[in-house]
mmCIF file of C-alpha atoms in Angstrom:
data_model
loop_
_atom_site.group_PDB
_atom_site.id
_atom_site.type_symbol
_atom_site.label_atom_id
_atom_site.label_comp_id
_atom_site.label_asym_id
_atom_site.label_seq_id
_atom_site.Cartn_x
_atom_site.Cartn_y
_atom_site.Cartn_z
ATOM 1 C CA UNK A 1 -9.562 -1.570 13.285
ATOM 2 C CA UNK A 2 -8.606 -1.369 17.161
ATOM 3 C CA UNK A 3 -11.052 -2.505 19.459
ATOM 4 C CA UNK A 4 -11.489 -1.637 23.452
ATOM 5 C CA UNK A 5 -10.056 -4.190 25.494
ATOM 6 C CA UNK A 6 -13.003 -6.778 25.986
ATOM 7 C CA UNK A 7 -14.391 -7.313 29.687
ATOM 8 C CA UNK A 8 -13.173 -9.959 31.363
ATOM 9 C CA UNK A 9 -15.915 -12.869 32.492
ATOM 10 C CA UNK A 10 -15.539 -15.865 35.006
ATOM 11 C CA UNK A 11 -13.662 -18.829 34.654
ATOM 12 C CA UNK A 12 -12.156 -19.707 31.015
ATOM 13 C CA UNK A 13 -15.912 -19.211 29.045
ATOM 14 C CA UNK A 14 -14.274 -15.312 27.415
ATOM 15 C CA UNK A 15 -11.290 -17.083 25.234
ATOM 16 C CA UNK A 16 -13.894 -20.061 24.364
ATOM 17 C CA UNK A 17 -16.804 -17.349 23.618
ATOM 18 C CA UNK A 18 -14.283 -15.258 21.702
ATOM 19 C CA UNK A 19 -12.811 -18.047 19.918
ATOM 20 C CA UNK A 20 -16.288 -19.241 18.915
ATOM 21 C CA UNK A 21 -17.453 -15.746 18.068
ATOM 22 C CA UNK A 22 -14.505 -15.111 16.063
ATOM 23 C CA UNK A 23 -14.857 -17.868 13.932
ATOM 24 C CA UNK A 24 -18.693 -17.560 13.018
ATOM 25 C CA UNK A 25 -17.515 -14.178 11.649
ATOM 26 C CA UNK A 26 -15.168 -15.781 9.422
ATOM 27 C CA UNK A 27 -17.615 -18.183 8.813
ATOM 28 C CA UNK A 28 -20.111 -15.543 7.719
ATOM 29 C CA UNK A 29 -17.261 -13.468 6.135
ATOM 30 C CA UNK A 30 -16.724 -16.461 3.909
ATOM 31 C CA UNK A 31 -20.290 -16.004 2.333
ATOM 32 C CA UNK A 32 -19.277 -12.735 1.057
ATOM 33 C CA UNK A 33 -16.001 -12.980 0.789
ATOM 34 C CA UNK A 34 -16.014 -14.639 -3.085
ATOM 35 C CA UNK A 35 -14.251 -11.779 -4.901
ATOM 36 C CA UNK A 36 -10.835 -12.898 -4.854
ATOM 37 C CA UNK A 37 -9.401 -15.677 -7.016
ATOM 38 C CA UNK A 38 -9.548 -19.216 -5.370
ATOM 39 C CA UNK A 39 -5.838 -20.900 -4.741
ATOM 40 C CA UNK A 40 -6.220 -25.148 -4.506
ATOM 41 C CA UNK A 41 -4.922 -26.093 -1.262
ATOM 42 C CA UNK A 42 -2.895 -28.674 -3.126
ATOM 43 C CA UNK A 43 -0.802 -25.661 -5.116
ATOM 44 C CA UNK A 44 0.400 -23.539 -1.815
ATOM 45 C CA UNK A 45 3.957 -24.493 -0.057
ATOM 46 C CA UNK A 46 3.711 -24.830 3.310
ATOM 47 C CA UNK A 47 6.836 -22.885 5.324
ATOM 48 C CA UNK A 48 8.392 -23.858 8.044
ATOM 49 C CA UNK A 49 8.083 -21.664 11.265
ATOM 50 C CA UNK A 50 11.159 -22.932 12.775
ATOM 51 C CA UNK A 51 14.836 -22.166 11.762
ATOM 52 C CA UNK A 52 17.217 -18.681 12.086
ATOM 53 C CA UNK A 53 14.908 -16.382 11.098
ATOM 54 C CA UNK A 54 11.120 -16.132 12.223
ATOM 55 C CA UNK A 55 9.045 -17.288 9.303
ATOM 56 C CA UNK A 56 6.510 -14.269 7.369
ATOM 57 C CA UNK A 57 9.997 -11.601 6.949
ATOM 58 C CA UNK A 58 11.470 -13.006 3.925
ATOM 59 C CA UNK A 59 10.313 -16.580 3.945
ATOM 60 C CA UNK A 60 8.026 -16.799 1.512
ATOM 61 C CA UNK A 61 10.329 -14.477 -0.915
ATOM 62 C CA UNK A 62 6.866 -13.684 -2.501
ATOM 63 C CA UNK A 63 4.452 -12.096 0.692
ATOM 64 C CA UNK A 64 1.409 -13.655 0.766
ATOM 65 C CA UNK A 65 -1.554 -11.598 -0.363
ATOM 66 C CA UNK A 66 -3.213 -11.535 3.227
ATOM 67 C CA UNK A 67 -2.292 -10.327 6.622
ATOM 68 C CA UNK A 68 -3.827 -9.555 9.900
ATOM 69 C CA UNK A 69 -2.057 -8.003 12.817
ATOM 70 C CA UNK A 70 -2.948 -8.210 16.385
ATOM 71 C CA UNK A 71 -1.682 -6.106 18.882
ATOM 72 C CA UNK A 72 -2.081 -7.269 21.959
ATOM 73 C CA UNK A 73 -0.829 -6.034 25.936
ATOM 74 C CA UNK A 74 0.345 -8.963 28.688
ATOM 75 C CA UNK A 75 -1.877 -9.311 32.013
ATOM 76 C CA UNK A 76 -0.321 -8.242 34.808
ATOM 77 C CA UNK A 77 1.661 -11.301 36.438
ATOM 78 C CA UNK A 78 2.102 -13.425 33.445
ATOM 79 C CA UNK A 79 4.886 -15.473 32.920
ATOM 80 C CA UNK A 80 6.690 -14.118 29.718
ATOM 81 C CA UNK A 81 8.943 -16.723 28.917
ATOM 82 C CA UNK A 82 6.476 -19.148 29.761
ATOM 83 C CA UNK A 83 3.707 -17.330 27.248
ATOM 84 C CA UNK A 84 6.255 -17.660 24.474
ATOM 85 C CA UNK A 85 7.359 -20.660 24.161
ATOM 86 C CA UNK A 86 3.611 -21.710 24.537
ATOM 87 C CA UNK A 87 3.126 -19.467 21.240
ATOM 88 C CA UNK A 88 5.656 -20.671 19.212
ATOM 89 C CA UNK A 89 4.072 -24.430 20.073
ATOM 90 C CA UNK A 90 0.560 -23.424 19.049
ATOM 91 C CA UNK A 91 2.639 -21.541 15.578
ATOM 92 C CA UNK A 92 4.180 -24.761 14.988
ATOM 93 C CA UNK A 93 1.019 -26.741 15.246
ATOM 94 C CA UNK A 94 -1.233 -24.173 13.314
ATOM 95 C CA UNK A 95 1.216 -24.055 9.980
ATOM 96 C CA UNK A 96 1.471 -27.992 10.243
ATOM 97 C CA UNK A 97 -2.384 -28.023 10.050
ATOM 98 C CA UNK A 98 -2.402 -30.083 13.697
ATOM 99 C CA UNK A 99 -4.465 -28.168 15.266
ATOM 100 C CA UNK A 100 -7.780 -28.639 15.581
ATOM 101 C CA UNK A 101 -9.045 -24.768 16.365
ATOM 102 C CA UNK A 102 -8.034 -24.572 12.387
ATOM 103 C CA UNK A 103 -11.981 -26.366 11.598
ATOM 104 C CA UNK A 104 -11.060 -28.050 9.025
ATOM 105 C CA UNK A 105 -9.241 -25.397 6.810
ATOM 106 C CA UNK A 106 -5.777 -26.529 5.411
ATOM 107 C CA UNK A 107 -3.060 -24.183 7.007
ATOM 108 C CA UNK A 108 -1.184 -23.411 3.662
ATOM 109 C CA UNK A 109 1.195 -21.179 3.624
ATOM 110 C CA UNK A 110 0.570 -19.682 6.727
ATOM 111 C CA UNK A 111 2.938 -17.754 8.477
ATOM 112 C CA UNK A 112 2.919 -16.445 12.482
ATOM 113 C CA UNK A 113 5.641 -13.845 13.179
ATOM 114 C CA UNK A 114 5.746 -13.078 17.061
ATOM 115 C CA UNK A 115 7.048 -9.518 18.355
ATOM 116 C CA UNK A 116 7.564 -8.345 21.780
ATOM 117 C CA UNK A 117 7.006 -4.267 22.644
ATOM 118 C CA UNK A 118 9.546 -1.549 23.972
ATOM 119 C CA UNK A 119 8.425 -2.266 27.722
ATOM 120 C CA UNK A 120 9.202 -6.205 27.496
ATOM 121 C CA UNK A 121 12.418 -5.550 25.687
ATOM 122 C CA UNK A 122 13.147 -2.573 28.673
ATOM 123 C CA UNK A 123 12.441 -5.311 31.463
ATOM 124 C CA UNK A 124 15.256 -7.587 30.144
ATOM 125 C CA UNK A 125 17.621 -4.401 29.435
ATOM 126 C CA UNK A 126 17.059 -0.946 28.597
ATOM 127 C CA UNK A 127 20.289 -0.999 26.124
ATOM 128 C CA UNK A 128 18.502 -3.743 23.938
ATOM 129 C CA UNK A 129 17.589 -3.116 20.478
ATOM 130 C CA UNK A 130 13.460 -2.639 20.605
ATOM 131 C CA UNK A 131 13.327 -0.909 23.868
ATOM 132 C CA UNK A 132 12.547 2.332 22.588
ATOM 133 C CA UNK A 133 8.885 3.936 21.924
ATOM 134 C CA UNK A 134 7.862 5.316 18.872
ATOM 135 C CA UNK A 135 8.053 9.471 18.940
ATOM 136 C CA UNK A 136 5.160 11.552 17.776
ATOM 137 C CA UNK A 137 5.043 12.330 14.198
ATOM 138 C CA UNK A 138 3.106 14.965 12.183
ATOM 139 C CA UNK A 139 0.083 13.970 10.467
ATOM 140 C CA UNK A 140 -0.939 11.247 13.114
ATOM 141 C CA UNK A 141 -4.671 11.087 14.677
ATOM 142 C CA UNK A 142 -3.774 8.218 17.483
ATOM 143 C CA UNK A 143 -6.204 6.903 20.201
ATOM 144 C CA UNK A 144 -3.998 6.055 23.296
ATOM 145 C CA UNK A 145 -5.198 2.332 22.692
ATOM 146 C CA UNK A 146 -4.103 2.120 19.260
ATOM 147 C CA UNK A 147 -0.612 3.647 19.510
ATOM 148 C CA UNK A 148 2.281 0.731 21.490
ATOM 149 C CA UNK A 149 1.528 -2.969 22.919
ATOM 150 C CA UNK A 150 3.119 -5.259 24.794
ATOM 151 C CA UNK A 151 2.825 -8.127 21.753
ATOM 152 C CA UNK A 152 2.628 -8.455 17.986
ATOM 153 C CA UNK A 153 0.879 -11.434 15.988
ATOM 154 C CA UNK A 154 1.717 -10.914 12.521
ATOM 155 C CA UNK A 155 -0.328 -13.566 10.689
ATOM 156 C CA UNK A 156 -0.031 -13.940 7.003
ATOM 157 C CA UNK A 157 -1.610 -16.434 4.249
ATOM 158 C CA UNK A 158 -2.640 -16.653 1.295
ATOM 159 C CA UNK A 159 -5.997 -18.068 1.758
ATOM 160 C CA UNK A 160 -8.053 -14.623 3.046
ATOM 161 C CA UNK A 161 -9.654 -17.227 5.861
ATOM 162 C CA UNK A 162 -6.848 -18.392 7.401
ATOM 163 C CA UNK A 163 -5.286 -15.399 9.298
ATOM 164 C CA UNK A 164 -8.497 -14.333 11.478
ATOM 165 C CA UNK A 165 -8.941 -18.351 12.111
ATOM 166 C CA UNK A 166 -5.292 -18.711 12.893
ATOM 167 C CA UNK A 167 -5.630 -15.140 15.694
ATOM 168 C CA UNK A 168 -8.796 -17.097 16.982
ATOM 169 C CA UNK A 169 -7.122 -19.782 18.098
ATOM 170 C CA UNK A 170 -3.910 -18.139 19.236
ATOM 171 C CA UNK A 171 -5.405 -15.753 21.319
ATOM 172 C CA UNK A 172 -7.749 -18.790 22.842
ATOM 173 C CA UNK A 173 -4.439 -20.505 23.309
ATOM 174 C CA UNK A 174 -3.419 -17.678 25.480
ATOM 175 C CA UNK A 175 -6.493 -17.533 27.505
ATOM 176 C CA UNK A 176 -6.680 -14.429 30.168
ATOM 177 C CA UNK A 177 -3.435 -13.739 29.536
ATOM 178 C CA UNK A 178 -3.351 -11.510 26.858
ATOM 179 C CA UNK A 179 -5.804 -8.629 26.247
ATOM 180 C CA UNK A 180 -6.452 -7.390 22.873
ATOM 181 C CA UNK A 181 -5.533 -3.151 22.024
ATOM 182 C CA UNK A 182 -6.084 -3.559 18.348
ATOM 183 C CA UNK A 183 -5.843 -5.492 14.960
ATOM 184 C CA UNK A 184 -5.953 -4.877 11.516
ATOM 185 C CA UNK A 185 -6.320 -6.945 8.285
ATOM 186 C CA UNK A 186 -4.979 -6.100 5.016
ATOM 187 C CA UNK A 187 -4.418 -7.415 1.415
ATOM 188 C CA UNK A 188 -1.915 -7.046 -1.276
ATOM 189 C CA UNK A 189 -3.474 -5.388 -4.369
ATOM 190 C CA UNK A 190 -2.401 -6.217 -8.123
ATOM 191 C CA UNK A 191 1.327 -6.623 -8.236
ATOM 192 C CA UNK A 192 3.847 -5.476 -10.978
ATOM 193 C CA UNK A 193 6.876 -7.605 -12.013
ATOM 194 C CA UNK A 194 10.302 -6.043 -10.575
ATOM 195 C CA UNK A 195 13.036 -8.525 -11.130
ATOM 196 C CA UNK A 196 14.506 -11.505 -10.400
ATOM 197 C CA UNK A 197 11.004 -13.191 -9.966
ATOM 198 C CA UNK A 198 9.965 -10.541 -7.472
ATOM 199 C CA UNK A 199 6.726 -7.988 -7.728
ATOM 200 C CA UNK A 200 5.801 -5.206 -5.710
ATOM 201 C CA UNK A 201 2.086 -4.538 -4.890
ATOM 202 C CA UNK A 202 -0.075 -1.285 -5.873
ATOM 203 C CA UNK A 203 -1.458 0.773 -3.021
ATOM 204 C CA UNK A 204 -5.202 2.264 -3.103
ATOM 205 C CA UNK A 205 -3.572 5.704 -5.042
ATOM 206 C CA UNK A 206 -2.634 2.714 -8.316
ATOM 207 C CA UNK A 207 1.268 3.160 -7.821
ATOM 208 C CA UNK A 208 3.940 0.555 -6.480
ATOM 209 C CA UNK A 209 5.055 -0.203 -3.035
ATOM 210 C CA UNK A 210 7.909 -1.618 -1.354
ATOM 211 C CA UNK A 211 9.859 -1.533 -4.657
ATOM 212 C CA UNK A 212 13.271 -0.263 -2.796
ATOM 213 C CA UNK A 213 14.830 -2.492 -0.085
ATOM 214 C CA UNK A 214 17.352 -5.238 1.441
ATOM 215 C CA UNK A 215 16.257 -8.252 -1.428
ATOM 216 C CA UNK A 216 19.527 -9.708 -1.750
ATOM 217 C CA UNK A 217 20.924 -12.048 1.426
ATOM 218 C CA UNK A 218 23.568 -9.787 1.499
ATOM 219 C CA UNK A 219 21.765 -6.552 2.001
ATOM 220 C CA UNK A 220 19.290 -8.435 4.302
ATOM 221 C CA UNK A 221 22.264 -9.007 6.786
ATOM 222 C CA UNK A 222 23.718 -5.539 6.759
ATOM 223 C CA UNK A 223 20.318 -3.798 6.876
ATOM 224 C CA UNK A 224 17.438 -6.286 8.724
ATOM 225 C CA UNK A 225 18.983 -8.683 11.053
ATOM 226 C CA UNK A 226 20.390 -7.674 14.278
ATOM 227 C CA UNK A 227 23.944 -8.962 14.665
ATOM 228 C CA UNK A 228 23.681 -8.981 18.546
ATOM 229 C CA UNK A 229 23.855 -8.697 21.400
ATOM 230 C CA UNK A 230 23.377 -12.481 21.684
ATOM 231 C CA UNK A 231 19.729 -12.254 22.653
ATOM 232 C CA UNK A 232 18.547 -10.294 19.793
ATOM 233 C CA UNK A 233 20.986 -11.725 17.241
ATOM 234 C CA UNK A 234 18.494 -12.962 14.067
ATOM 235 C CA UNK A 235 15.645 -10.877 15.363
ATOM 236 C CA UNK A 236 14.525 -7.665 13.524
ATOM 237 C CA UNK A 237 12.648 -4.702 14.223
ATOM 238 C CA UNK A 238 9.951 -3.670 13.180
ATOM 239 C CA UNK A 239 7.060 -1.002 12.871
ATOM 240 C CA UNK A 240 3.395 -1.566 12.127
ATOM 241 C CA UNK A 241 1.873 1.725 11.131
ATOM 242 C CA UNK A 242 -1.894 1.951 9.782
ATOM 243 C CA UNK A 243 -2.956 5.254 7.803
ATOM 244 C CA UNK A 244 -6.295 6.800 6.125
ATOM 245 C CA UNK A 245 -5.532 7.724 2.477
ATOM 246 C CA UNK A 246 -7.582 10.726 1.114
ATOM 247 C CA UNK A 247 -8.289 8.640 -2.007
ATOM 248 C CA UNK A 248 -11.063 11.214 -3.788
ATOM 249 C CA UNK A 249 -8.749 14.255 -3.576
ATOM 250 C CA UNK A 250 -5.978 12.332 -4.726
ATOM 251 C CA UNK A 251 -8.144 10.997 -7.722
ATOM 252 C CA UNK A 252 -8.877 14.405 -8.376
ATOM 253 C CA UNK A 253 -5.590 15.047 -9.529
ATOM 254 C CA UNK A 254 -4.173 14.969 -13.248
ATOM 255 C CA UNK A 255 -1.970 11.776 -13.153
ATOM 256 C CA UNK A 256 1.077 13.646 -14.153
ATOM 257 C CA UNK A 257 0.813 15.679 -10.767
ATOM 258 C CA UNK A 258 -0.060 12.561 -8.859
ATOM 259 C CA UNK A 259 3.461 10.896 -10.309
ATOM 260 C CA UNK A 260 5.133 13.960 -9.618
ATOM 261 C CA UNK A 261 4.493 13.210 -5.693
ATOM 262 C CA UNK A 262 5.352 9.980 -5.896
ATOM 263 C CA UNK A 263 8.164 10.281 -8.682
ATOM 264 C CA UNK A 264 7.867 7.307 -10.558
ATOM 265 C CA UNK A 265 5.237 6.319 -13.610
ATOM 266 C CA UNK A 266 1.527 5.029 -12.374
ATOM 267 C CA UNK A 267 1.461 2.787 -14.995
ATOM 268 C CA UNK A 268 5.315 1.024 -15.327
ATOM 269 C CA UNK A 269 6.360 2.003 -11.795
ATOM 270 C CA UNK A 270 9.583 3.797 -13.595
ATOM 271 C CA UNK A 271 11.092 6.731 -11.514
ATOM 272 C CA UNK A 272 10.748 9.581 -13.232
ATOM 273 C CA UNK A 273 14.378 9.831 -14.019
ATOM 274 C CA UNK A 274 13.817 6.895 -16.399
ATOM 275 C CA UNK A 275 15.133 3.362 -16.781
ATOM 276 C CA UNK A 276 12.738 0.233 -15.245
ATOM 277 C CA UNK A 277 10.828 0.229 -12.040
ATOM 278 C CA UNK A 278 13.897 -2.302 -10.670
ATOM 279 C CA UNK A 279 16.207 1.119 -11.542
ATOM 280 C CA UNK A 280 17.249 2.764 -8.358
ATOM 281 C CA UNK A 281 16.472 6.201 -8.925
ATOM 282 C CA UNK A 282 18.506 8.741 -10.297
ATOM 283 C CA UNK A 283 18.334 12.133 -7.883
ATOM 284 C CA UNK A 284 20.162 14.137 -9.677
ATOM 285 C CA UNK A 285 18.727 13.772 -13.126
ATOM 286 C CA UNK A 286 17.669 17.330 -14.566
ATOM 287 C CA UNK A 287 15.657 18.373 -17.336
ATOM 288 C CA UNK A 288 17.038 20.545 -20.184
ATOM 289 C CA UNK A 289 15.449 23.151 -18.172
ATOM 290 C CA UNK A 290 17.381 22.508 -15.477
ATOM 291 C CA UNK A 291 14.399 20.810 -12.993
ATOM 292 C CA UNK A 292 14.768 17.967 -11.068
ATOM 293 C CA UNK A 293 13.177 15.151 -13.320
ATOM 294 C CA UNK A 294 11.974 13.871 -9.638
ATOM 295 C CA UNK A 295 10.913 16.481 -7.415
ATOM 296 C CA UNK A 296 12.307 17.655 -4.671
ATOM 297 C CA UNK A 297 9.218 17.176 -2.348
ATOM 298 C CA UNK A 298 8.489 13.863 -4.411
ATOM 299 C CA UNK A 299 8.186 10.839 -2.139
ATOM 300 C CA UNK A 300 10.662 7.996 -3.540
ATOM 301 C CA UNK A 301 13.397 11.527 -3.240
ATOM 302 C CA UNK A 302 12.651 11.972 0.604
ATOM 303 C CA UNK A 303 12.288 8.374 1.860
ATOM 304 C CA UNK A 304 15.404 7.283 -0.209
ATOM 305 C CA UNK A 305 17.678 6.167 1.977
ATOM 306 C CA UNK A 306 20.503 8.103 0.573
ATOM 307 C CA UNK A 307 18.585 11.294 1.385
ATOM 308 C CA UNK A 308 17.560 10.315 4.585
ATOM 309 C CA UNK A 309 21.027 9.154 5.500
ATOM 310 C CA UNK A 310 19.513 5.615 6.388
ATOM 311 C CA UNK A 311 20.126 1.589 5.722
ATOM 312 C CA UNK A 312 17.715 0.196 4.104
ATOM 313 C CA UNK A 313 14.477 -0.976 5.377
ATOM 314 C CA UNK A 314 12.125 -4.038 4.016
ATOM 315 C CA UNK A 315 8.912 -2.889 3.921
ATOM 316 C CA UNK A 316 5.420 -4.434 3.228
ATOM 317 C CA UNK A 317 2.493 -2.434 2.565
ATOM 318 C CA UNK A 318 -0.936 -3.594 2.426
ATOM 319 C CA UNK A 319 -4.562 -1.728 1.422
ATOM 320 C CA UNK A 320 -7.002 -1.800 4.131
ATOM 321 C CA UNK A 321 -10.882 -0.857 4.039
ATOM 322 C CA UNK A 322 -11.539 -1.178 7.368
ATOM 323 C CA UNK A 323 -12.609 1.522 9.353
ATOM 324 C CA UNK A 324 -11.433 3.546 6.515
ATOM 325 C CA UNK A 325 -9.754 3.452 2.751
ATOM 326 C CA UNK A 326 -6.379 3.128 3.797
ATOM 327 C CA UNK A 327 -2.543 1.427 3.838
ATOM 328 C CA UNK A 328 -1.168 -1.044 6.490
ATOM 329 C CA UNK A 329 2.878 -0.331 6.914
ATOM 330 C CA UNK A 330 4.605 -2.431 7.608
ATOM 331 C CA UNK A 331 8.819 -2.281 8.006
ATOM 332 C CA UNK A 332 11.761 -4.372 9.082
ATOM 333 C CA UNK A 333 14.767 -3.071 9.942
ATOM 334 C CA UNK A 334 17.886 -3.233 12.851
ATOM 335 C CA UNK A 335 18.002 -0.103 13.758
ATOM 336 C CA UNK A 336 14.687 1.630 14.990
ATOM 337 C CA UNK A 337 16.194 5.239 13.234
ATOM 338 C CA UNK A 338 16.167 3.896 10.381
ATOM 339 C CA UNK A 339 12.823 4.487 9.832
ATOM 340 C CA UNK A 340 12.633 7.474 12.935
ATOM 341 C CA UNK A 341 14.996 9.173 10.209
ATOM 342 C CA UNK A 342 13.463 8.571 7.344
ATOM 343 C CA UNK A 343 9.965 9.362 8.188
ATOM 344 C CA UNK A 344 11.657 12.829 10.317
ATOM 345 C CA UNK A 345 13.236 13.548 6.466
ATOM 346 C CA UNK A 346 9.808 12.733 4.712
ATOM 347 C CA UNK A 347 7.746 14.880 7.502
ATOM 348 C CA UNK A 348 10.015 17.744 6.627
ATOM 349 C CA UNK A 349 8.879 18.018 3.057
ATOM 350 C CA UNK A 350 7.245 14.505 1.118
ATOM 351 C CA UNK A 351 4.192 15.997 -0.763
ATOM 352 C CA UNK A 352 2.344 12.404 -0.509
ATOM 353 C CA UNK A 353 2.159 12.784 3.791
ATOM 354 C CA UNK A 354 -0.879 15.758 3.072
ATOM 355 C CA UNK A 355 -3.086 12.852 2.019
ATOM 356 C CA UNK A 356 -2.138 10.745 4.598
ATOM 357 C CA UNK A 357 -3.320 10.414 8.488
ATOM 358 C CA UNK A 358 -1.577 8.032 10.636
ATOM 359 C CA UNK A 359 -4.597 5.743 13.041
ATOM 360 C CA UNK A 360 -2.787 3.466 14.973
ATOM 361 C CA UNK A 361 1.516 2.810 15.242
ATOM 362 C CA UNK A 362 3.986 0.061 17.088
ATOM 363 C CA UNK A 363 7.026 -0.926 17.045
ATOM 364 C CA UNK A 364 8.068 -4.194 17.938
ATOM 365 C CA UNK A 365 11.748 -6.499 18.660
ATOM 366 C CA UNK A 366 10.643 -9.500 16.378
ATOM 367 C CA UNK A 367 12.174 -12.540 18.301
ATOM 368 C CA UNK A 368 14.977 -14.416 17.002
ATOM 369 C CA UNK A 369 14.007 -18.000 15.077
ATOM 370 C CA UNK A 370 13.641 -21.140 17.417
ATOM 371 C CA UNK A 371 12.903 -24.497 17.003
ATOM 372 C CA UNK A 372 12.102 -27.654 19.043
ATOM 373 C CA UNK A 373 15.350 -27.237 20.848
ATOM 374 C CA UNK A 374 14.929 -23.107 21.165
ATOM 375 C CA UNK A 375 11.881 -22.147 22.217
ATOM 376 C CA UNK A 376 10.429 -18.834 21.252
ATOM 377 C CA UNK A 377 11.776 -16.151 23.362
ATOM 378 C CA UNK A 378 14.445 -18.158 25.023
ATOM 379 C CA UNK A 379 16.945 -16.369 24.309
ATOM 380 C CA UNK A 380 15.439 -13.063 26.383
ATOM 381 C CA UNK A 381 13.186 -14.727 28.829
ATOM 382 C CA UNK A 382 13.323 -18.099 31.200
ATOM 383 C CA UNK A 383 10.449 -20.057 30.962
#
């Protein structure tokens, strides 16, 4: 849900009030909150922060079943580099369970991945990958303060308390020096078995996300991490995107029209053209009739990347309920046309974007890993 940027008090009582504030909600979230199935601290892997690659991309292999993203703009005058490395500290001391703005909670398998926006990027060089704004597409209903930012705080878990209790105390870290445009939580639904110990979550319509992408380490290194130039090499970009799903007039539909728009099988996740939901789909498989067994304005036919003319993009998608019934997208790529492309080829003709309406969009450079010796952001900015 994006918020208007809070007013700004005397003296460093705002990020203790908001901190505060923040956490009674979770607290009182927590009451009500008893629906989902309880995981024993004991039985969740912590993972490390540090390394290559940022952590919450493809480390865990398996995303965790929560997220919350904060979007966030820089005060003027604020030391960038500075603000960073500061971040990745307060990352590395909130997923060792150090800190003590966590109250208590074990930190799990909590995972903080930091992105900078198209007018930090543009302030170190225009020709970097990331410096580039998101056009406007079709079916989009934007408020200027939820479409761009200066920062992203993608903070994932699987314990549903941990994420808002983790941006609490990150954004208090960063008192008066960041000011909030808008966040959003989101959870994984019930997931379906692909392959190779993998699953792939349903979305609010019942059918299977995030099934096609870069899974192998091979694939991830031709199609997600940016080779260079030396500043960006290991980073990623990516795209936050937060839509309103017209779930009753969807529902209303027989099922075999609603698989026809997304051409594969409610149910098995299957493309149409047959084989397993791990079987890349077949586009040119006919009917004795002649039809395409997937349709042309079906939406696994026009965001395929071979139709698009794309690389391959990792994406995560969660369901939201706040303000509305809805999907969090989420995608990681290195090269921003990637998706540009592919949603261009989908807007042109994907039968699923009628019950769709875009609220809020960003992209973001994710930074490259660091560790004790590499802070966060060194790389682009002095500190």
């Amino acid at each position: 849900m994006w918020h208007s940027p809070p007013v700004r008090q005397a003296a460093d009582q705002p990020s203790r009030r908001a901190f505060f504030g923040a956490t009674a909600a979770v607290a009182a979230a927590g009451l009500t909150a008893g629906c989902g199935p309880e995981i024993a601290p004991t039985t969740i892997a912590p993972v490390p922060p540090t390394g290559r690659f940022q952590a919450g991309i493809v480390a865990p292999q398996e995303a965790q079943t929560n997220v919350l993203v904060v979007v966030a703009d820089l005060e003027d005058g604020v030391a960038i580099g500075s603000l960073l490395a500061e971040l990745g500290k307060a990352v590395q001391a909130l997923t060792a369970g150090t800190d003590a703005r966590l109250l208590g909670f074990p930190s799990g398998d909590l995972t903080v991945t930091i992105g900078i926006g198209p007018r930090l990027v543009r302030m170190v060089d225009p020709a970097l990958p990331g410096a580039v704004d998101l056009p406007e597409f079709a079916h989009e209903q934007i408020p200027p303060q939820a479409r761009g930012g200066d920062l992203l705080m993608q903070i994932c878990a699987n314990d549903v308390m941990i994420p808002p209790i983790a941006a609490a105390a990150l954004l208090d870290h960063t008192s008066n020096r960041l000011r909030e445009r808008w966040r959003q939580s989101g959870h994984r639904g019930s997931t379906i078995p692909v392959d190779q110990g993998r699953t792939a979550p349903r979305n609010l319509f019942g059918f299977t996300d995030g099934i096609v992408g870069p899974h192998t380490t091979a694939q991830q290194q031709q199609n997600l991490w940016l080779p260079g130039p030396s500043p960006v090499a290991d980073g990623t970009i990516a795209v936050i995107r937060r839509m309103n799903l017209d779930l009753p007039r969807f529902a209303a539909l027989p099922i075999p029209v609603q698989e026809e728009i997304f051409g594969r099988r409610r149910e098995t996740g299957e493309p149409l053209s047959g084989g397993t939901i791990a079987t890349d789909p077949n586009l040119n498989a006919k009917t004795p009739d002649g039809r395409y067994r997937i349709p042309a304005d079906a939406h696994i036919r026009r965001a395929h990347p071979t139709t698009a003319g794309v690389n391959l993009m990792l994406r995560r998608s969660y369901s939201v309920n706040d303000p509305a019934p809805g999907l969090l997208f989420i995608s990681f790529q290195n090269d921003i046309q990637t998706f540009t492309k592919t949603l261009t080829h989908m807007t042109n003709g994907d039968a699923l974007l009628s019950f769709t309406t875009t609220t809020a969009t960003a992209p973001f450079l994710i930074l490259p890993g660091f560790d004790d010796t590499r802070p966060l952001g060194s790389t682009l900015f002095h500190t």
